[in-house]
Coordinates of N, CA, C and O in Angstrom, one line a residue:
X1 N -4.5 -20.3 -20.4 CA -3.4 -19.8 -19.6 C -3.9 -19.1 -18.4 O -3.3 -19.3 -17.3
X2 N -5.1 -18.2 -18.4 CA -5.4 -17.7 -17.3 C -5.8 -18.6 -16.3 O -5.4 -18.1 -15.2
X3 N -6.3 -19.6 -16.2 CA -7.0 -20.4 -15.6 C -5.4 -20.9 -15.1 O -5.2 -20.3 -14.0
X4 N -4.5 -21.6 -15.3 CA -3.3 -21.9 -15.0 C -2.5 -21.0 -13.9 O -1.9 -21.3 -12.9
X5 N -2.9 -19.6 -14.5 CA -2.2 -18.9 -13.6 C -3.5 -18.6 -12.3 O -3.0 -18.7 -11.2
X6 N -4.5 -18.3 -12.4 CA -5.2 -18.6 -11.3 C -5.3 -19.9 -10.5 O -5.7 -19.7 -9.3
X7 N -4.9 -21.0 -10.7 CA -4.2 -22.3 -10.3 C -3.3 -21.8 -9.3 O -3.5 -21.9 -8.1
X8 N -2.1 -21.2 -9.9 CA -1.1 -21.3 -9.3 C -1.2 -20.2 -8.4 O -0.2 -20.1 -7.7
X9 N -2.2 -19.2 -8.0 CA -2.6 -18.4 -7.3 C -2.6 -19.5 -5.8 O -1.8 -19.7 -5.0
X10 N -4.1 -19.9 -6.1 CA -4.6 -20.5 -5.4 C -3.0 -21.7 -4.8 O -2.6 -21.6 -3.7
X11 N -2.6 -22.4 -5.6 CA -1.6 -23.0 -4.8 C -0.3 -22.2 -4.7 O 0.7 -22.7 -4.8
X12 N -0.4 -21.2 -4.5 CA 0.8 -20.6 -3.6 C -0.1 -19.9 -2.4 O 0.7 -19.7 -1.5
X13 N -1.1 -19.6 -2.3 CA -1.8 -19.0 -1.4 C -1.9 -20.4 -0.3 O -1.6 -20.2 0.9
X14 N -2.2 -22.0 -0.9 CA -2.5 -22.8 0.0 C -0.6 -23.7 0.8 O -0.3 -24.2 1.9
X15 N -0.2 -23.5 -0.2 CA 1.3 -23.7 0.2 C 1.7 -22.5 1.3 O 2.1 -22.9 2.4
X16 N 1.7 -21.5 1.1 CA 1.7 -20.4 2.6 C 0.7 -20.4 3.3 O 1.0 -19.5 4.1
X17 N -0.2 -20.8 3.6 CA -1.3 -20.8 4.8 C -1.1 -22.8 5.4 O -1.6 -23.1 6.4
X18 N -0.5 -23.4 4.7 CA -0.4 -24.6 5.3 C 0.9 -25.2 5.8 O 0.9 -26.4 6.1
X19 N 2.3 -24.3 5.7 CA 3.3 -24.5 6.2 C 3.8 -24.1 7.3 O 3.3 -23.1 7.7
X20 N 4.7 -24.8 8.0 CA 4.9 -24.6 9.2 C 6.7 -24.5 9.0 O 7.3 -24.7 10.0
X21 N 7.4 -24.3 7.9 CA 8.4 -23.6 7.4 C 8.7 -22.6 6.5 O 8.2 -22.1 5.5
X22 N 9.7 -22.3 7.1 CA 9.8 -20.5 6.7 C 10.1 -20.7 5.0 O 9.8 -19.8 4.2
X23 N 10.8 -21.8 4.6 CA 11.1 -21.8 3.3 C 10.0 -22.1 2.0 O 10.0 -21.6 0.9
X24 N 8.9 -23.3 2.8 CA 7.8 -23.3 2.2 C 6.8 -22.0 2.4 O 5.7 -22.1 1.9
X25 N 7.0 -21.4 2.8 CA 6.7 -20.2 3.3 C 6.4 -19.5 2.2 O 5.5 -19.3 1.5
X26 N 7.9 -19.0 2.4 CA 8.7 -18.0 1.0 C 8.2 -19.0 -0.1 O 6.9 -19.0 -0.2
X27 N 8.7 -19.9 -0.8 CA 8.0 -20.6 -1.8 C 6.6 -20.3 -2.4 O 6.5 -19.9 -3.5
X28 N 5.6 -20.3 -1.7 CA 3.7 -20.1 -1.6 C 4.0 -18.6 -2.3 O 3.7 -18.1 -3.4
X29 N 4.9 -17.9 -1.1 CA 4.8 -16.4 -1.2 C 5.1 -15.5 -3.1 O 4.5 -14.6 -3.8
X30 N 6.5 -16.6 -3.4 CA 7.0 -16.3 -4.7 C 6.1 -17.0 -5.6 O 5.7 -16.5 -6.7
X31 N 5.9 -18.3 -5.2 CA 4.7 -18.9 -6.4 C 3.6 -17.6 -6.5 O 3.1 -17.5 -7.6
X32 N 3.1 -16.9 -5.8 CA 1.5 -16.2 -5.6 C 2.3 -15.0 -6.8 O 2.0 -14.9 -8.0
X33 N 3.2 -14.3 -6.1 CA 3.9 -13.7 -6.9 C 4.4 -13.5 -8.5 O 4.4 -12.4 -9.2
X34 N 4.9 -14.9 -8.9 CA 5.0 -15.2 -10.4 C 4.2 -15.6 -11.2 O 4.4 -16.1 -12.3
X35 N 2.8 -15.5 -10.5 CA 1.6 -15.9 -10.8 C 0.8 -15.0 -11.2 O 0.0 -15.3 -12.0
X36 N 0.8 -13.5 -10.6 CA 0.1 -12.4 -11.0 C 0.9 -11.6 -11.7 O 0.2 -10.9 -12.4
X37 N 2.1 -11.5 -12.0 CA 2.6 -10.8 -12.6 C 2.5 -10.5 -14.4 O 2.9 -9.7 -15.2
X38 N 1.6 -11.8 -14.5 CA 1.4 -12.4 -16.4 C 0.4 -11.4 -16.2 O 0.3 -10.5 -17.0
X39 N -0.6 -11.5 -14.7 CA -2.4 -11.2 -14.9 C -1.9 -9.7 -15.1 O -2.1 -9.1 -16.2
X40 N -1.2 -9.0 -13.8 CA -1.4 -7.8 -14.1 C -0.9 -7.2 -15.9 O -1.5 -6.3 -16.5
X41 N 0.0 -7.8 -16.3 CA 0.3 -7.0 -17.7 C -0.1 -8.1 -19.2 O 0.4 -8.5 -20.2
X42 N -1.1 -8.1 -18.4 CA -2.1 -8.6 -19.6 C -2.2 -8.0 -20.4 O -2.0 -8.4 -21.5
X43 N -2.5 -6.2 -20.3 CA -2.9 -5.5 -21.1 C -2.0 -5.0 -21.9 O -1.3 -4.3 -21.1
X44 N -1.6 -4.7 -23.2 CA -0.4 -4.1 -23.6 C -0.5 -3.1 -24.1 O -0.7 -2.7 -25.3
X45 N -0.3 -2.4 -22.6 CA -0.2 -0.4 -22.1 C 0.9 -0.4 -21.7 O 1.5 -1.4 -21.3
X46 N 1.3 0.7 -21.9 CA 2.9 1.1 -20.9 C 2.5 1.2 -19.2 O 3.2 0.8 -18.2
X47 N 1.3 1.6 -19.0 CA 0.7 1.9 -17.5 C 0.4 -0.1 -16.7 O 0.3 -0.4 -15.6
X48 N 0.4 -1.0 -18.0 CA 0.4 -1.4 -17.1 C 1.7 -2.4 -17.3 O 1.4 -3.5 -16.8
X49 N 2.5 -2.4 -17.6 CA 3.8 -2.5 -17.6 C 4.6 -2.2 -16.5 O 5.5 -2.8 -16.0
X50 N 4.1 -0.7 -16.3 CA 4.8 -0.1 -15.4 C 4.3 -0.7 -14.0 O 5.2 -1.0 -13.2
X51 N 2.9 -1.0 -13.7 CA 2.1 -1.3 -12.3 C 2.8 -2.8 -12.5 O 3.6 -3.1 -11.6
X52 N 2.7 -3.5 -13.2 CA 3.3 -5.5 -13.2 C 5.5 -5.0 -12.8 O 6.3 -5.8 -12.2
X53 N 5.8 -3.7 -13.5 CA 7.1 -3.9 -13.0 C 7.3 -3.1 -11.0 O 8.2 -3.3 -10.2
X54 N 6.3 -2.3 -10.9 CA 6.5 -2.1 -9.6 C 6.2 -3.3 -8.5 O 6.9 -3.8 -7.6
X55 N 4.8 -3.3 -9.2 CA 4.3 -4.7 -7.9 C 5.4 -5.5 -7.9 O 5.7 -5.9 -6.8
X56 N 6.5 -6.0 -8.9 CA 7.3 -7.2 -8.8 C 8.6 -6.6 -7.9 O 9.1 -7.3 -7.1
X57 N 9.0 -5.5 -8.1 CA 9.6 -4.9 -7.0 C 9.6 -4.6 -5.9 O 10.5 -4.6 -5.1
X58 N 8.2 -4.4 -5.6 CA 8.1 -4.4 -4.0 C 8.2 -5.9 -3.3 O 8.9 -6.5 -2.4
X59 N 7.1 -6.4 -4.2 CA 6.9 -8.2 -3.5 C 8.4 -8.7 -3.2 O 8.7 -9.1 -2.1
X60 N 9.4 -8.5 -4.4 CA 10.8 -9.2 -4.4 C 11.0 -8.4 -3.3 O 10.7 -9.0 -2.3
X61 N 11.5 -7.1 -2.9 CA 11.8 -6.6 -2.0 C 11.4 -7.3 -0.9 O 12.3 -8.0 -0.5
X62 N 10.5 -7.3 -0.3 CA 9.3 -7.4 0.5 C 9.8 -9.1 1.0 O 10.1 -9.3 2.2
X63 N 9.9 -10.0 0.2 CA 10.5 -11.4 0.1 C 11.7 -11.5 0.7 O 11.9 -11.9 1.9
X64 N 12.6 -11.1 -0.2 CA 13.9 -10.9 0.2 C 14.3 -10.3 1.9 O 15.2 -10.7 2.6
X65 N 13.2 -9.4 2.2 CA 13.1 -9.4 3.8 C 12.7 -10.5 4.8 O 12.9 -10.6 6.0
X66 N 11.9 -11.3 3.7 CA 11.5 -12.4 4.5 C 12.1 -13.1 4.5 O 11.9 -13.7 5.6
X67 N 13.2 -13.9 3.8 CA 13.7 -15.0 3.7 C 15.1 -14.2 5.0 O 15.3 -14.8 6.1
X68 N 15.5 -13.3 4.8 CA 16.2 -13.1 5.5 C 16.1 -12.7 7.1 O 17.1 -12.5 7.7
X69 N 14.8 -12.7 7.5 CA 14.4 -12.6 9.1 C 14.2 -14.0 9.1 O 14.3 -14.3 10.3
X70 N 13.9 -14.8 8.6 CA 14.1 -16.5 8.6 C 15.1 -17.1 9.1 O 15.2 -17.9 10.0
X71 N 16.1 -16.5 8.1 CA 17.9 -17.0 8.4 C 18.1 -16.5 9.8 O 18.5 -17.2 10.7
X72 N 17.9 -15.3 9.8 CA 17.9 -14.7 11.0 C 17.4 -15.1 12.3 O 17.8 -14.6 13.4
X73 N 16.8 -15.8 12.3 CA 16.2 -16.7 13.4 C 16.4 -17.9 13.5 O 16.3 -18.7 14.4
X74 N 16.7 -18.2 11.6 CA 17.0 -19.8 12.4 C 18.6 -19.9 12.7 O 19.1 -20.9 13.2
X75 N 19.2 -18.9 12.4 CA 21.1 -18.8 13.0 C 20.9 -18.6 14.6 O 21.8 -18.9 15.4
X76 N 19.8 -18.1 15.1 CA 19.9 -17.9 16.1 C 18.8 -19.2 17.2 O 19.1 -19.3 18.4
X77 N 18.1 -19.7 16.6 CA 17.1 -20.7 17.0 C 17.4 -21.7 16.6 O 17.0 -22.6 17.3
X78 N 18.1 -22.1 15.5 CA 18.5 -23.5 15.4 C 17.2 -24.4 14.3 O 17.3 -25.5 13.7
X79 N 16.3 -23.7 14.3 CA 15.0 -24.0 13.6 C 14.5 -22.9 12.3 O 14.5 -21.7 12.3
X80 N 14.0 -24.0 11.2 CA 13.2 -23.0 10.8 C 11.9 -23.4 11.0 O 11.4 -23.8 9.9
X81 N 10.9 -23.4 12.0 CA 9.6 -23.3 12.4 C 9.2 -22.4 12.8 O 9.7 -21.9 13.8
X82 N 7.9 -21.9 11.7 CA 7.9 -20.5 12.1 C 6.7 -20.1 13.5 O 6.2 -19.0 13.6
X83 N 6.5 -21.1 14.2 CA 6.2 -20.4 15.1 C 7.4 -21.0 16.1 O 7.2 -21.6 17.1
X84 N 8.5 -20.6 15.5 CA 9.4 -20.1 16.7 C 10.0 -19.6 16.4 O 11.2 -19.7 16.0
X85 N 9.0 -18.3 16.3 CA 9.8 -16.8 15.7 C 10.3 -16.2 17.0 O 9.3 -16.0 17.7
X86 N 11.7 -15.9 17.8 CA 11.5 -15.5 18.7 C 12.5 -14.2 19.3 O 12.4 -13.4 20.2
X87 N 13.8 -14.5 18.1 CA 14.2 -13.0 17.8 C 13.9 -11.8 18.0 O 12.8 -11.5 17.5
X88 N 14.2 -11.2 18.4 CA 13.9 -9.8 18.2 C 13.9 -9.1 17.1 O 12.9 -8.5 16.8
X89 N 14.9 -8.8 16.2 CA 15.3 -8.2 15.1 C 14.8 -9.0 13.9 O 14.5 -8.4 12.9
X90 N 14.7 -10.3 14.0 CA 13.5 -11.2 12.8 C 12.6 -10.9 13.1 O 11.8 -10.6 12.2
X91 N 12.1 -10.6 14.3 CA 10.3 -10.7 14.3 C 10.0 -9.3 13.7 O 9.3 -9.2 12.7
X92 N 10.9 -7.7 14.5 CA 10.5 -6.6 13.5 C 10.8 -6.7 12.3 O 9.9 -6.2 11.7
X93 N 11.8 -7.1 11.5 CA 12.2 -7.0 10.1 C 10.9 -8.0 9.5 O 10.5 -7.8 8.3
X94 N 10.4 -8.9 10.0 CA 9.7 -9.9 9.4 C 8.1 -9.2 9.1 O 7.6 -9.1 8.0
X95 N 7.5 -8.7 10.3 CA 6.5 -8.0 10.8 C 6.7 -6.6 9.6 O 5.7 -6.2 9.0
X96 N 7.7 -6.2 9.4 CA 7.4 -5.0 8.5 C 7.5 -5.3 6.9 O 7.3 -4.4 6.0
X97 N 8.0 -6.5 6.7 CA 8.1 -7.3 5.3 C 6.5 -7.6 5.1 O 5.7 -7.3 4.1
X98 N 6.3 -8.0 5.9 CA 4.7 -8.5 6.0 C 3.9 -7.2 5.8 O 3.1 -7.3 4.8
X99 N 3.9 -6.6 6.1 CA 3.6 -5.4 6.2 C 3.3 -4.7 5.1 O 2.2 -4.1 4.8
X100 N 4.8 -4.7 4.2 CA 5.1 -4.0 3.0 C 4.0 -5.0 2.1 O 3.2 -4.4 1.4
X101 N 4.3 -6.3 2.1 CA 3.2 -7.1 1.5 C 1.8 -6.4 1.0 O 1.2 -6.1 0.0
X102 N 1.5 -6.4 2.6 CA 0.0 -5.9 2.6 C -0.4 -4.7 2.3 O -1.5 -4.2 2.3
X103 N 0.9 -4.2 2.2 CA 0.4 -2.9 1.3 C -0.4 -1.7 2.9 O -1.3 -0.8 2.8
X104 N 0.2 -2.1 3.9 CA -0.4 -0.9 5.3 C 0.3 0.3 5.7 O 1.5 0.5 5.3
X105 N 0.0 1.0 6.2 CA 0.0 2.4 5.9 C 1.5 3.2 5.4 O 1.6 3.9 4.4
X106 N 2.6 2.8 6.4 CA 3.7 3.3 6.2 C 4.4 3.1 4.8 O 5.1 3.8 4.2
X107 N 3.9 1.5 4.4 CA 4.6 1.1 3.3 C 3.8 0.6 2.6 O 3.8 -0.6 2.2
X108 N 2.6 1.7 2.1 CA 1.4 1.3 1.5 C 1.4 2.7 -0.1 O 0.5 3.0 -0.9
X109 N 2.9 3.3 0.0 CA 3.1 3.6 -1.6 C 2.7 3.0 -2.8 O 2.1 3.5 -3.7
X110 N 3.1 1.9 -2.7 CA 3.3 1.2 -3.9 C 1.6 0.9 -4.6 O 1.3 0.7 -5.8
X111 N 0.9 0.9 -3.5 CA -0.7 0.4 -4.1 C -1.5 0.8 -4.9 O -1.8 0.1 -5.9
X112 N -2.0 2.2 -4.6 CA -2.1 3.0 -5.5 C -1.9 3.3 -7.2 O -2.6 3.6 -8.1
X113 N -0.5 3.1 -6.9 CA 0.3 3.2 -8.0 C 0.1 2.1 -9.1 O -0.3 2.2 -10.3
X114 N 0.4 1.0 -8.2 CA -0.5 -0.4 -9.1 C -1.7 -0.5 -9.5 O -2.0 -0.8 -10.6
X115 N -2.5 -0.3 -8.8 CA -3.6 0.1 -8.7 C -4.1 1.0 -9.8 O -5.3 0.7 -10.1
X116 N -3.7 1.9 -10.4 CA -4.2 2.7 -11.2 C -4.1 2.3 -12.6 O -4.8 2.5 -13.5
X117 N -2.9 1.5 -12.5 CA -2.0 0.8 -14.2 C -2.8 -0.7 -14.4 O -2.4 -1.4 -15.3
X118 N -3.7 -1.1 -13.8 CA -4.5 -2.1 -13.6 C -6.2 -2.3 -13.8 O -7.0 -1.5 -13.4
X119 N -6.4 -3.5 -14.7 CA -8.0 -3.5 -14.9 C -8.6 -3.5 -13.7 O -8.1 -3.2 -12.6
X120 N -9.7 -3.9 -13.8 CA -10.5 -4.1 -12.4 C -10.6 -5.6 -12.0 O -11.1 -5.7 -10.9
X121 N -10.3 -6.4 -12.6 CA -9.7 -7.8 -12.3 C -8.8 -7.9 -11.5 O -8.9 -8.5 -10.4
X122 N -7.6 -7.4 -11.9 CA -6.3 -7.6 -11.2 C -6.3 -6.6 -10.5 O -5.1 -6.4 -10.2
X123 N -7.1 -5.9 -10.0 CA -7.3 -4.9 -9.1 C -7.8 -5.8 -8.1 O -7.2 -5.8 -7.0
X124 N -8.9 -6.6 -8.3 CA -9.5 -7.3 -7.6 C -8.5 -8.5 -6.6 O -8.4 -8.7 -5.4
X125 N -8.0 -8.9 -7.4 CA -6.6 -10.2 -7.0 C -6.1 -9.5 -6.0 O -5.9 -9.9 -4.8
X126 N -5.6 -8.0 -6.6 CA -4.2 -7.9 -5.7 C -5.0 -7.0 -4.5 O -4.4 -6.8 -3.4
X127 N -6.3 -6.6 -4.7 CA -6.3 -6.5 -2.8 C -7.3 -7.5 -2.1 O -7.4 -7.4 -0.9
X128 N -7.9 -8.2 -2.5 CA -8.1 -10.0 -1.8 C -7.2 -11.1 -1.7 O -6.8 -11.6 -0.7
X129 N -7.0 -11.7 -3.0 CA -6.6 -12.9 -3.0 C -5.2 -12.9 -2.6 O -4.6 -13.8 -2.0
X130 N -4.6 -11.5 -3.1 CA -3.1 -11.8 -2.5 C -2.8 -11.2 -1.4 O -1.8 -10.5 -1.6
X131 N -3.2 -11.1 -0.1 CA -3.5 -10.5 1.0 C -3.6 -11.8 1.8 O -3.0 -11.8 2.9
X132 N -4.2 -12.8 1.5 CA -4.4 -13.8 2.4 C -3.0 -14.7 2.7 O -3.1 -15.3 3.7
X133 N -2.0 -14.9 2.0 CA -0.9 -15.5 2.3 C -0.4 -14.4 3.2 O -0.5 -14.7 4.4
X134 N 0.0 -13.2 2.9 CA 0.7 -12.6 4.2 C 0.1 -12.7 5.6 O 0.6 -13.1 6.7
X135 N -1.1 -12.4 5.4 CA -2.4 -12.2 6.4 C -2.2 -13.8 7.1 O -2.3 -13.8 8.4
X136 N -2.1 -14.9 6.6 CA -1.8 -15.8 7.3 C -0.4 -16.1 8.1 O -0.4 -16.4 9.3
X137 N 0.7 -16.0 7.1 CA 2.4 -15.4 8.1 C 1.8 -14.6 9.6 O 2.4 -14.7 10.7
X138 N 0.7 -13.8 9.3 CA 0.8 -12.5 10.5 C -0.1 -13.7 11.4 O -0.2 -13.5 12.6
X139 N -0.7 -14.8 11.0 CA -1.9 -15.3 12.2 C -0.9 -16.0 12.4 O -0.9 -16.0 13.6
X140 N 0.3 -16.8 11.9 CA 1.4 -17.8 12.5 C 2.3 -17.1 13.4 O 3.0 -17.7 14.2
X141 N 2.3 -15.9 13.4 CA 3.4 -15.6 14.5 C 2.8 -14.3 15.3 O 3.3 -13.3 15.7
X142 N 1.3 -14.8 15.2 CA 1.0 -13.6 16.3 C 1.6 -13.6 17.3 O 2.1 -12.5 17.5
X143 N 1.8 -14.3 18.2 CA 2.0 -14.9 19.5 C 3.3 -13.7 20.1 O 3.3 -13.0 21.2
X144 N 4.5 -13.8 19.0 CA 5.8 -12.8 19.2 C 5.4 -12.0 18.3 O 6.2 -11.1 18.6
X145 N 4.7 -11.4 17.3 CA 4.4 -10.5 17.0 C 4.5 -9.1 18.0 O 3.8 -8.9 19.0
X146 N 5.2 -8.3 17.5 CA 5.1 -6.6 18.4 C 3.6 -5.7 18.0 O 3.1 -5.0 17.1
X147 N 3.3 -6.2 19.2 CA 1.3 -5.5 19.5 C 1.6 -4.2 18.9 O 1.2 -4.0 17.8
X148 N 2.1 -3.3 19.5 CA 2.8 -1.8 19.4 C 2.7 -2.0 17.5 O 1.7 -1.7 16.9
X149 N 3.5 -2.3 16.9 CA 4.1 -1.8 15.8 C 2.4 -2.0 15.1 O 1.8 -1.1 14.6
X150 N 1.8 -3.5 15.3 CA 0.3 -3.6 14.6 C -0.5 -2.9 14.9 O -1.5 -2.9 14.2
X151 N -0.7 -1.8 16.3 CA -1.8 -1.2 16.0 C -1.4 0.0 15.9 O -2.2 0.9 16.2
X152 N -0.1 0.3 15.6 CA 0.3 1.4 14.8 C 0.0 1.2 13.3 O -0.1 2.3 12.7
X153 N -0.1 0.1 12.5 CA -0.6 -0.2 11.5 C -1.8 -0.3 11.3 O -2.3 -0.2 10.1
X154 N -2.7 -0.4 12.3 CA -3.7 -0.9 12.1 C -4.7 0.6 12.3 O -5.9 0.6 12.1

């Protein structure tokens, strides 16, 4: 089973770093997502029960922003290709979805928190492996990306 779910890591990581739509996008993003959620509460603790039901709240959160700065741009662009992000109000709402993803400063609560209710395995996953699907969304739309808000992040 673990092997399966590290599969489906790796293919939702490679389905978001190799799409050029916003829906295959989201898809990679929620596969990566339904995929750690088994690893993190592997253990049967309440602590980490609690860290596999937060992580799945923020991500869903965090998603649900995404899909909708998508719509958001493609009602207004006519496209969903995501390097034609060119909205204003998609690219911030999208940029700070991404954001929340990655767990960076402003909306970097949640980490910690997980983080503590978690072995050192899935400690490991959730600040490498699942970092590289957003981290890639952020290299596809650097271009309209707001400079300002990332090295306020950064």
């Amino acid at each position: 089973i673990m092997s399966f779910l590290l599969s489906n890591l790796a293919l939702g990581t490679i389905i978001t770093a190799a799409s050029y739509h916003w829906f295959f996008a989201w898809i990679g993003l929620e596969l990566n997502t339904l995929a750690i959620i088994p690893i993190l509460s592997k253990q049967h603790h309440p602590r980490a029960t609690e860290a596999a039901t937060k992580y799945f709240i923020i991500q869903a959160t965090a998603s649900s922003i995404i899909i909708f700065s998508s719509m958001l741009n493609a009602w207004y662009t006519g496209t969903w290709d995501i390097t034609h992000l060119t909205t204003y109000p998609a690219t911030i709402s999208l940029t700070l979805a991404l954001l929340m993803k990655l767990g960076l400063t402003p909306l970097h609560f949640w980490l910690p928190e997980v983080m503590q209710g978690t072995n050192m395995f899935s400690a490991l996953i959730i600040t490498t492996w699942q970092k590289f699907p957003p981290m890639s969304l952020l290299f596809l739309t650097m271009n309209n990306t707001p400079t300002t808000i990332l090295f306020l992040m950064a």
